[in-house]
Amino acid sequence: MVPFSATAQEIAEQPAGNEIVVTALKRSTTLQETPISISAITGDTLSKSGVQSIGDLSATTPGLNLVDGGPSQRRVVIRGIQGAGEPMIGTYYDETPVTGMIGASNDAGGSTPELRLFDVERVEVLRGPQGTLYGAGSMGGTLRIIYNKPVLDKVEGTLDAGLSNTDHGGWNYEGSAMVNVPLATGKVGVRAVGFYRRQDGFIDNTALDIDNINVLKSYGGRIMLRMMPSERWTFDVAAFINRTRTDTAGWVEQAGKYKSDAYTRQPVRDDVELYSITSNYEFDFATLTAAGSYMHRELSSVSDVSRYIRGQRTQARCQALVGGGSPCSNTQLTNFYDLVDSQSTSALYPQQEMDAWTAELRLSSNGDGPLNWTVGGYYSDRNIYVQNPQVNADPTTGQVVRPLEIATIRTIDDTLTQLAGFGEISLDVFEGFNLTAGARYFHYEKDIVGETTIPSILVGARVTPPTRVASSENGWVFRFNGSYKITPDIMLYAEAAQGFRPGGANQVLGLDAALTAYNSDSLWNYEVGLKTSFLNRMGTFNVDLYRIDWSDMQITLRTPNGAFSYLGNAGKARVEGVEAELGLFPIDGLAIQGNLTYIDARLTEDQNTGVTATSGLDGDRIPYVPKWMSGGSFQYSWALTEKLGAMARVDGSYVGGSWSDFRHTYVYAREVDGYALVNARVGIEGPGKAWGAYLFATNLFNATAITRASSSAIAVGRTLVNSATPRTIGINVRHSF
């Protein structure tokens, strides 16, 4: 048996940060010697923090937050680069980039796929544009999840189970398991993971008289096969399966805390399948990496529009929609009221299906000499098919009526193809002084076909035949970096980097043709940073200052009736900020970490749209970007006996206030208050951490933490909010072998 004193030392060293190896530059470097703004979180820290998906990561690193619309409806934001459209943050699971669904408003960045973070090696958060190595989706940064790979020389496994109870809700339970088996010692191994989670709801629907309506179920797993035909060649094949089921991700402020008054059920169903192949061959001078993936995703959701439809049942609306401005006749009014009544309990029911292929081939130098480089090519092809009908629901149960009773429907077929060549070269000019330059040439083509087959005067939808809109663009993005190691423990770096994302075309019901197309947007990020270690590397302190100039920014606009959102280009913006991280590891078993972020994200000119009250003016803050964010953790592990140890951990985070729209005077603008969350965990662990039993609490002080607030004409001016789960207390047990 391993004495616990060794385990305590291992716990103390693991999160120290100095020796964490990262691959953000497409080659291995230690965290503190990587001359960019990057944070890394180990798998052990994720487990101790209770992190289960990317939605839980925002407290662990500076500059990272989420516009949280609930499960399967989250937008990852780094450094305040936030807005609808294609993703601004590249999200990678191992070597595979993933993207969300476009919906009816082309917002692929608002529904990032969330795979289970169990049996993870580490998470890397790269802040600032990573366009040269990671492409168009990394305009504001890159989030990388690296899973543990099969071990080829031993059998091992992990069992993890939890039981908890949520305030305003009920009992939750979950279980995860991993098993690793060598199939041919030293040559072939397989690693399989499975999980199931049921979280009870805490939102009550008062209109349908259903308590705890937002029950969440997620289940799935992954299997990885690793083959090593030779010491130089590693071949990985992986399959990921993720299923999510929930209902009513948000509540309505006017209905009361944790209350929804929707007249329909609002389920979300998300099925993700991801398959990947990665080959690494190590030549004497470089490593050749070939990676390919295929992702299939089906996402459907329901949003209640009953109040909006019922609000049309007036003489004024009949006069506007039927009478052409003249009062309706009795017959016209009767027919109009009958039309409204026939849709009085109804919902939008978008159903989306995605098929996405990616491939990358790159060659990265292996040498320890003064010259390092990476060169490669990238290809992706993504097709998303959307059906977005308005359908009737049963007024008693709130369930969508089947077979579907369709009031209007819009279909969209969206294809995005990207091709790129990229490279970076890094030179140690003299000892301690390094210069890096990178470039990426990109070409993309976007092709959209939309059709409306059933019109509706109530929402302004008119029949349109299949209409094709195509756009394409090519160009360059660049990155320049210089770093100087003042001492072995102090490094100063500076960087200028460019990011971009594709434009496209809107496919919104009744949108004027002049507003259909929107352009790509781009930015330049300028930053200077300092990375330090002190007290014989018992502490680290990193800080950076940055300025981002954003051109042709894509923004969310709304149709004149306030019912639908769409994308447009308007104005320029500037983001300025400071990020700081502190880590202290003064004695064995003790780790104290903290981070602080300040972001000033504002328009630098009036948005020249002229069509909607949401248009921002010079000086307006970018929506959903708080000025201040912070996070911190305290973890202490100590020996109870020769064979038993104990641990205690507290995590806290603060997110400042923001607004939902540029113009705070806009009728549908909503203020999002700041909030603080605290989580805690205590436990006992066996020798070598082979087993552990823990008591934990999330949202310990039961804060009503509103993460997103919005309103619209569809919501009839009410405020729809999403919030963190109320206080949850439970137990967690784990066993490894």
XYZ file of C-alpha atoms in Angstrom, residues 56-634:
579
model
C -19.040 24.915 -15.597
C -15.648 26.280 -16.661
C -16.143 30.030 -16.421
C -14.936 30.345 -12.811
C -11.660 28.534 -13.453
C -9.858 30.970 -15.747
C -9.716 34.734 -16.331
C -11.495 36.256 -19.315
C -13.825 33.277 -19.862
C -17.573 33.479 -19.380
C -20.730 32.128 -20.971
C -23.968 33.623 -22.220
C -25.951 30.833 -20.639
C -29.307 30.005 -22.176
C -29.409 26.599 -20.481
C -28.291 23.134 -21.620
C -27.373 22.998 -25.328
C -27.953 26.780 -25.576
C -24.669 28.233 -24.303
C -22.277 30.660 -25.970
C -18.605 30.572 -24.984
C -17.098 34.078 -24.639
C -13.459 35.082 -24.125
C -12.330 38.683 -23.615
C -15.750 40.128 -24.340
C -15.787 39.036 -28.000
C -19.464 38.182 -27.965
C -22.304 38.211 -30.445
C -24.582 36.112 -32.596
C -23.391 34.335 -35.746
C -20.639 31.814 -36.352
C -18.614 30.909 -33.237
C -16.089 33.457 -32.031
C -14.386 30.891 -29.821
C -12.933 27.720 -31.281
C -14.027 24.730 -29.192
C -11.979 21.561 -29.642
C -12.454 18.089 -28.238
C -8.965 16.647 -28.705
C -8.113 17.465 -32.351
C -11.714 18.028 -33.446
C -13.291 21.499 -33.776
C -17.034 21.592 -33.115
C -19.714 24.166 -33.809
C -23.315 24.804 -32.878
C -26.515 24.894 -34.911
C -27.541 27.936 -36.962
C -31.265 27.972 -36.065
C -33.463 30.420 -37.938
C -31.171 33.364 -37.097
C -27.775 31.950 -38.215
C -26.493 31.792 -34.638
C -24.156 28.797 -34.743
C -22.125 30.158 -31.834
C -25.047 30.062 -29.414
C -25.393 26.287 -29.046
C -21.880 24.893 -28.534
C -21.874 21.083 -28.195
C -21.201 20.053 -24.596
C -19.608 16.637 -24.167
C -19.132 15.181 -20.690
C -15.887 16.240 -18.961
C -15.055 12.946 -17.241
C -11.680 11.207 -17.462
C -10.079 14.398 -18.797
C -6.322 14.989 -18.960
C -6.614 18.793 -19.015
C -8.470 21.785 -20.417
C -6.588 24.608 -22.137
C -8.034 28.111 -22.520
C -6.195 30.252 -25.082
C -7.178 33.903 -24.850
C -7.027 36.224 -27.832
C -7.233 35.371 -31.564
C -5.799 32.001 -32.552
C -6.618 32.363 -36.226
C -3.280 31.187 -37.616
C -3.234 27.751 -35.957
C -6.932 27.285 -35.180
C -8.829 29.129 -37.895
C -12.001 31.165 -38.282
C -13.767 29.857 -35.188
C -11.012 31.214 -32.909
C -11.602 34.922 -33.407
C -11.596 35.607 -29.660
C -9.772 32.540 -28.379
C -9.760 28.761 -28.252
C -11.075 26.258 -25.727
C -9.407 22.827 -25.894
C -10.538 19.711 -24.017
C -7.940 16.937 -24.032
C -9.174 13.544 -22.863
C -7.079 10.774 -21.303
C -5.929 8.319 -23.954
C -5.767 4.513 -23.732
C -2.908 3.094 -21.685
C -1.306 0.173 -23.503
C 0.380 -1.734 -20.679
C -2.137 -2.115 -17.841
C -5.784 -2.562 -16.950
C -7.289 0.336 -15.044
C -10.678 1.807 -14.305
C -12.662 4.378 -12.372
C -16.158 4.338 -10.896
C -17.777 7.611 -9.832
C -21.275 8.059 -8.373
C -23.172 10.889 -6.738
C -26.454 11.561 -4.937
C -27.635 15.079 -4.136
C -30.645 17.261 -3.425
C -31.440 20.677 -4.935
C -33.258 23.461 -3.136
C -36.616 24.246 -4.841
C -36.237 20.827 -6.495
C -35.608 17.250 -5.488
C -33.113 14.401 -5.682
C -30.410 14.084 -8.310
C -28.265 11.077 -9.115
C -25.477 10.324 -11.524
C -22.827 7.764 -12.311
C -19.749 7.576 -14.529
C -17.354 4.750 -15.272
C -14.116 4.264 -17.171
C -12.300 1.065 -18.036
C -8.970 0.749 -19.849
C -7.860 -2.584 -21.291
C -4.720 -3.408 -23.311
C -5.631 -5.646 -26.232
C -2.019 -6.252 -27.206
C 0.447 -5.097 -24.568
C 2.375 -2.080 -25.739
C 0.619 -2.109 -29.116
C -3.165 -1.794 -28.835
C -5.449 -0.564 -26.055
C -9.033 0.529 -25.606
C -10.512 3.019 -23.153
C -14.274 3.221 -22.673
C -16.331 5.753 -20.698
C -20.033 5.727 -19.898
C -22.182 8.129 -17.878
C -25.750 8.842 -16.839
C -27.067 11.895 -15.004
C -30.533 12.862 -13.831
C -30.931 16.291 -12.274
C -34.292 17.160 -10.833
C -35.933 20.394 -11.912
C -36.361 23.524 -9.825
C -38.681 25.571 -12.076
C -42.459 25.286 -11.619
C -44.840 25.916 -14.511
C -47.820 27.763 -13.033
C -49.878 27.774 -16.241
C -49.743 24.005 -16.667
C -49.509 23.245 -12.912
C -46.325 21.184 -13.264
C -43.660 21.332 -10.545
C -39.940 20.928 -11.261
C -40.602 20.956 -14.988
C -36.967 21.385 -16.036
C -35.710 17.888 -15.240
C -32.393 17.293 -17.003
C -31.244 13.903 -18.238
C -27.936 13.354 -19.988
C -26.276 10.093 -20.882
C -23.770 8.647 -23.294
C -20.116 7.784 -23.431
C -17.055 7.444 -25.576
C -14.704 4.725 -26.683
C -11.122 5.254 -27.747
C -8.847 2.802 -29.501
C -5.106 3.474 -29.581
C -2.689 1.548 -31.768
C 1.098 1.869 -31.821
C 2.432 -0.022 -34.850
C 5.883 1.286 -33.910
C 7.497 3.502 -31.304
C 7.198 6.400 -33.725
C 3.607 5.904 -34.881
C 0.460 6.398 -32.774
C -3.000 5.915 -34.227
C -6.157 6.933 -32.315
C -9.774 6.216 -33.217
C -12.569 7.651 -31.045
C -16.355 7.737 -30.906
C -18.324 10.118 -28.660
C -22.044 9.804 -27.955
C -23.935 12.440 -25.958
C -27.685 12.664 -25.324
C -29.420 15.513 -23.465
C -33.104 15.881 -22.568
C -34.623 18.770 -20.630
C -37.580 21.161 -20.549
C -37.969 24.886 -19.863
C -34.411 26.087 -19.435
C -35.608 29.465 -18.099
C -38.224 31.224 -16.003
C -40.167 34.489 -16.184
C -39.458 37.309 -13.740
C -43.071 38.529 -13.815
C -44.319 35.053 -12.855
C -42.076 34.847 -9.785
C -38.757 33.346 -8.775
C -38.159 30.009 -10.507
C -41.632 30.194 -12.084
C -42.609 29.769 -15.728
C -46.031 30.694 -17.085
C -45.547 29.216 -20.562
C -48.719 27.750 -22.049
C -46.743 24.995 -23.817
C -44.128 22.497 -22.785
C -40.705 23.629 -24.009
C -38.505 20.545 -24.321
C -34.948 20.541 -25.637
C -33.581 17.383 -27.234
C -29.907 17.253 -28.206
C -28.199 14.227 -29.772
C -24.498 14.474 -30.587
C -22.333 11.855 -32.260
C -18.677 12.583 -32.954
C -16.208 10.238 -34.636
C -12.525 11.027 -35.077
C -9.266 9.547 -36.326
C -5.854 10.954 -35.439
C -2.464 9.703 -36.589
C 0.872 10.965 -35.242
C 4.160 9.886 -36.769
C 7.416 11.112 -35.271
C 10.216 11.668 -37.733
C 13.616 12.637 -36.388
C 13.034 16.279 -37.242
C 9.242 16.689 -36.947
C 5.886 15.130 -36.041
C 3.340 14.563 -38.793
C -0.256 14.755 -37.576
C -3.278 13.796 -39.642
C -6.707 14.264 -38.057
C -10.190 13.773 -39.429
C -13.651 13.846 -37.900
C -17.339 13.500 -38.616
C -20.035 14.965 -36.367
C -23.764 14.345 -36.597
C -26.045 16.384 -34.387
C -29.808 16.636 -34.064
C -31.176 19.480 -31.955
C -34.823 20.349 -31.429
C -36.421 22.838 -29.076
C -39.821 24.372 -28.408
C -40.571 27.984 -27.436
C -44.015 29.184 -26.450
C -45.522 31.952 -28.642
C -49.092 31.710 -27.362
C -49.167 35.131 -25.740
C -47.831 36.802 -28.865
C -50.501 35.125 -31.008
C -53.292 35.917 -28.533
C -52.113 39.529 -28.450
C -53.076 39.825 -32.145
C -56.783 39.389 -31.269
C -57.713 43.077 -31.478
C -59.536 45.277 -33.962
C -56.358 47.328 -34.408
C -54.343 44.277 -35.495
C -57.130 43.191 -37.863
C -57.139 46.676 -39.351
C -53.340 46.573 -39.815
C -53.026 42.986 -41.071
C -56.288 42.431 -42.968
C -57.915 45.784 -43.681
C -54.857 47.461 -45.133
C -55.243 50.286 -42.616
C -59.029 50.485 -42.879
C -61.337 49.104 -40.172
C -62.271 45.447 -40.686
C -65.824 44.501 -41.561
C -67.733 42.248 -39.180
C -66.994 39.258 -41.417
C -63.331 40.131 -41.654
C -63.088 40.589 -37.899
C -64.840 37.288 -37.197
C -62.564 35.413 -39.600
C -59.499 37.126 -38.159
C -60.474 36.225 -34.593
C -61.120 32.636 -35.684
C -57.616 32.532 -37.169
C -56.056 33.810 -33.946
C -58.111 31.424 -31.810
C -57.030 28.457 -33.930
C -53.391 29.215 -32.962
C -54.009 30.484 -29.432
C -51.833 27.785 -27.866
C -48.849 27.387 -30.132
C -45.077 27.278 -30.254
C -42.085 27.607 -32.523
C -40.600 24.148 -33.017
C -37.201 24.389 -34.761
C -35.701 21.028 -35.661
C -32.109 21.004 -36.861
C -29.815 18.345 -38.254
C -26.092 18.773 -38.867
C -23.437 16.798 -40.686
C -19.919 18.187 -40.374
C -16.617 16.839 -41.727
C -13.171 18.180 -40.822
C -9.633 17.244 -41.833
C -6.243 18.642 -40.892
C -2.719 17.702 -41.898
C 0.227 19.406 -40.226
C 3.931 18.981 -39.639
C 5.527 20.367 -36.469
C 9.220 20.487 -35.667
C 10.602 18.260 -32.900
C 13.983 19.837 -32.304
C 15.268 21.536 -29.182
C 17.229 24.022 -31.244
C 16.566 27.711 -31.797
C 14.145 27.171 -34.700
C 10.656 25.685 -34.296
C 7.881 25.658 -36.849
C 4.481 24.301 -37.816
C 2.936 24.109 -41.264
C -0.356 22.548 -42.315
C -3.646 22.571 -44.149
C -7.278 22.413 -43.029
C -10.611 21.532 -44.639
C -14.153 21.482 -43.274
C -17.601 20.975 -44.746
C -20.710 21.591 -42.661
C -24.321 21.171 -43.703
C -27.255 22.110 -41.465
C -30.878 21.532 -42.378
C -33.477 23.472 -40.372
C -37.237 23.122 -40.244
C -38.774 25.960 -38.251
C -42.551 25.609 -38.041
C -45.064 27.303 -35.794
C -47.259 24.491 -34.485
C -50.290 24.104 -32.251
C -50.135 22.648 -28.755
C -52.717 21.026 -26.502
C -54.007 23.767 -24.141
C -54.408 21.243 -21.299
C -51.098 19.382 -21.374
C -49.006 21.952 -23.267
C -47.633 19.182 -25.487
C -47.162 19.817 -29.207
C -50.111 18.306 -31.078
C -49.211 15.327 -33.266
C -49.486 14.956 -36.151
C -48.201 18.498 -36.370
C -50.724 21.262 -36.996
C -48.543 23.773 -38.820
C -49.494 27.447 -38.976
C -46.382 28.481 -40.913
C -43.052 26.865 -41.724
C -39.662 27.934 -42.978
C -36.954 25.495 -44.123
C -33.269 26.346 -44.422
C -30.459 24.343 -46.015
C -27.110 25.879 -45.004
C -23.686 24.705 -46.210
C -20.361 26.185 -45.115
C -17.111 24.959 -46.672
C -13.725 26.187 -45.477
C -10.220 25.566 -46.794
C -7.031 26.948 -45.263
C -3.260 26.709 -45.268
C -1.328 27.862 -42.212
C 2.108 28.075 -40.703
C 4.095 29.492 -37.816
C 7.818 29.861 -37.313
C 9.540 30.554 -34.017
C 13.188 31.596 -33.647
C 15.311 31.969 -30.518
C 17.284 34.998 -31.676
C 19.530 34.736 -28.655
C 19.239 33.130 -25.252
C 15.902 34.048 -23.712
C 14.660 36.111 -26.668
C 12.174 34.550 -29.096
C 10.315 35.864 -32.132
C 7.310 34.111 -33.676
C 5.356 34.876 -36.833
C 2.358 33.047 -38.250
C -0.039 33.350 -41.156
C -3.152 31.602 -42.409
C -4.689 31.821 -45.845
C -8.395 31.054 -45.798
C -11.155 30.547 -48.301
C -14.766 29.895 -47.428
C -17.978 29.413 -49.349
C -21.427 29.651 -47.814
C -24.514 28.496 -49.645
C -28.023 28.896 -48.233
C -31.357 27.828 -49.673
C -34.509 28.940 -47.848
C -38.189 28.386 -48.502
C -41.471 29.331 -46.839
C -44.309 27.084 -47.982
C -47.064 28.109 -45.551
C -47.609 31.837 -44.902
C -48.898 33.540 -41.779
C -50.109 37.109 -41.526
C -49.871 36.897 -37.727
C -46.061 36.688 -37.749
C -45.445 38.398 -41.091
C -44.437 35.278 -43.001
C -45.103 35.264 -46.726
C -44.752 32.413 -49.189
C -41.313 32.393 -50.775
C -40.078 29.846 -53.318
C -36.704 28.165 -52.789
C -34.274 31.086 -52.720
C -30.528 30.594 -52.906
C -27.981 33.014 -51.483
C -24.263 32.339 -51.838
C -21.258 34.160 -50.444
C -17.537 33.495 -50.469
C -14.365 35.183 -49.311
C -10.655 34.568 -49.090
C -7.841 36.373 -47.347
C -5.051 36.258 -44.798
C -4.758 36.522 -41.038
C -1.466 37.070 -39.233
C 0.112 36.689 -35.818
C 3.329 38.209 -34.460
C 4.791 37.412 -31.060
C 7.942 38.298 -29.190
C 9.057 37.085 -25.767
C 12.027 37.670 -23.501
C 12.978 35.677 -20.412
C 14.344 38.338 -18.095
C 15.307 35.613 -15.638
C 14.540 31.865 -15.662
C 11.367 32.699 -13.676
C 10.242 35.936 -15.358
C 9.082 36.204 -18.965
C 7.763 39.256 -20.793
C 5.855 38.815 -24.052
C 4.016 40.970 -26.570
C 1.695 39.953 -29.370
C -0.360 41.277 -32.258
C -2.818 38.778 -33.696
C -5.687 38.881 -36.154
C -8.969 36.977 -36.104
C -11.937 36.640 -38.442
C -15.175 34.732 -38.993
C -17.299 34.164 -42.087
C -20.266 36.240 -43.182
C -23.413 34.806 -44.684
C -27.098 35.435 -45.320
C -30.172 35.666 -43.105
C -33.165 33.411 -43.540
C -35.781 35.103 -41.377
C -39.541 35.059 -41.918
C -40.597 38.123 -43.891
C -37.181 39.826 -43.816
C -36.603 42.440 -46.500
C -34.291 41.249 -49.273
C -31.980 44.225 -48.693
C -31.193 42.877 -45.225
C -30.446 39.328 -46.329
C -26.656 39.411 -46.686
C -24.117 40.238 -43.978
C -20.327 40.419 -44.235
C -17.497 38.727 -42.381
C -16.039 40.591 -39.425
C -12.459 40.748 -38.190
C -10.325 42.114 -35.396
C -6.778 42.834 -34.298
C -5.652 41.984 -30.768
C -2.656 43.783 -29.234
C -1.359 42.633 -25.885
C 1.590 42.574 -23.525
C 1.955 40.054 -20.735
C 4.177 39.043 -17.845
C 4.616 35.492 -16.526
C 6.426 34.983 -13.249
C 7.344 32.280 -10.763
C 8.673 33.102 -7.304
C 9.706 31.598 -3.952
C 11.441 28.700 -5.669
C 8.333 28.176 -7.804
C 6.006 27.935 -4.854
C 4.041 30.738 -6.458
C 3.080 32.036 -9.894
C 1.689 35.367 -11.004
C 0.681 36.098 -14.584
C -0.845 39.305 -15.910
C -1.635 40.697 -19.346
C -3.082 43.886 -20.801
C -4.800 43.911 -24.177
C -6.639 46.047 -26.678
C -8.863 44.660 -29.426
C -10.045 46.663 -32.449
C -13.100 45.039 -33.998
C -14.282 45.963 -37.502
C -17.567 45.255 -39.326
C -18.857 43.528 -36.220
C -21.788 41.214 -36.744
C -24.641 42.101 -34.412
C -28.146 40.962 -33.612
C -30.950 43.147 -34.975
C -34.706 42.698 -34.800
C -37.442 43.031 -37.375
C -39.638 46.152 -36.992
C -42.393 44.121 -35.311
C -39.866 42.938 -32.703
C -40.708 39.295 -33.339
C -37.574 37.967 -35.046
C -33.841 38.559 -34.781
C -31.365 38.560 -37.628
C -27.718 39.427 -38.291
C -26.231 42.600 -39.690
C -22.920 44.455 -39.851
C -22.677 47.716 -37.997
C -19.945 49.945 -36.696
C -16.712 49.284 -34.901
C -15.915 48.297 -31.345
C -12.940 48.338 -29.008
C -12.276 45.982 -26.134
C -9.639 46.830 -23.538
C -8.860 44.712 -20.540
C -6.569 43.269 -17.898
C -6.308 39.620 -16.840
C -4.402 38.331 -13.835
C -3.805 34.898 -12.310
C -2.183 34.059 -8.997
C -1.174 30.629 -7.725
C 0.340 29.923 -4.301
C 1.631 26.510 -3.196
C 3.443 27.328 0.045
C 3.371 23.904 1.718
C 2.703 20.330 0.719
C -0.994 19.806 0.042
C -2.006 23.478 -0.031
C -3.007 25.227 -3.254
C -4.463 28.751 -3.389
C -5.424 30.119 -6.775
C -7.222 33.223 -7.965
C -7.967 35.223 -11.090
C -9.292 38.671 -11.866
C -10.541 40.177 -15.143
C -11.472 43.710 -16.130
C -13.096 44.250 -19.542
C -14.200 47.525 -21.110
C -16.022 46.496 -24.317
C -17.698 49.362 -26.183
C -18.732 50.604 -29.585
C -16.392 53.230 -31.035
C -18.889 54.552 -33.572
C -22.632 54.635 -34.110
C -24.073 51.558 -35.730
C -25.208 52.595 -39.176
C -28.276 50.368 -39.482
C -31.091 52.908 -39.386
C -33.768 50.202 -39.212
C -34.160 49.219 -35.586
C -34.154 50.692 -32.107
C -31.526 48.155 -31.069
C -28.867 50.057 -33.038
C -26.089 51.073 -30.682
C -24.267 54.373 -30.379
C -20.653 55.288 -29.810
C -19.777 54.363 -26.225
C -22.466 51.719 -25.700
C -21.264 48.554 -23.977
C -21.316 45.261 -25.856
C -24.213 43.114 -24.564
C -23.599 40.355 -22.020
C -20.020 41.451 -21.300
C -19.464 42.210 -17.600
C -16.797 44.719 -16.628
C -15.487 42.608 -13.758
C -15.081 38.874 -13.272
C -13.090 36.966 -10.692
C -12.592 33.475 -9.390
C -10.626 31.714 -6.722
C -10.075 28.399 -4.991
C -8.540 27.084 -1.783
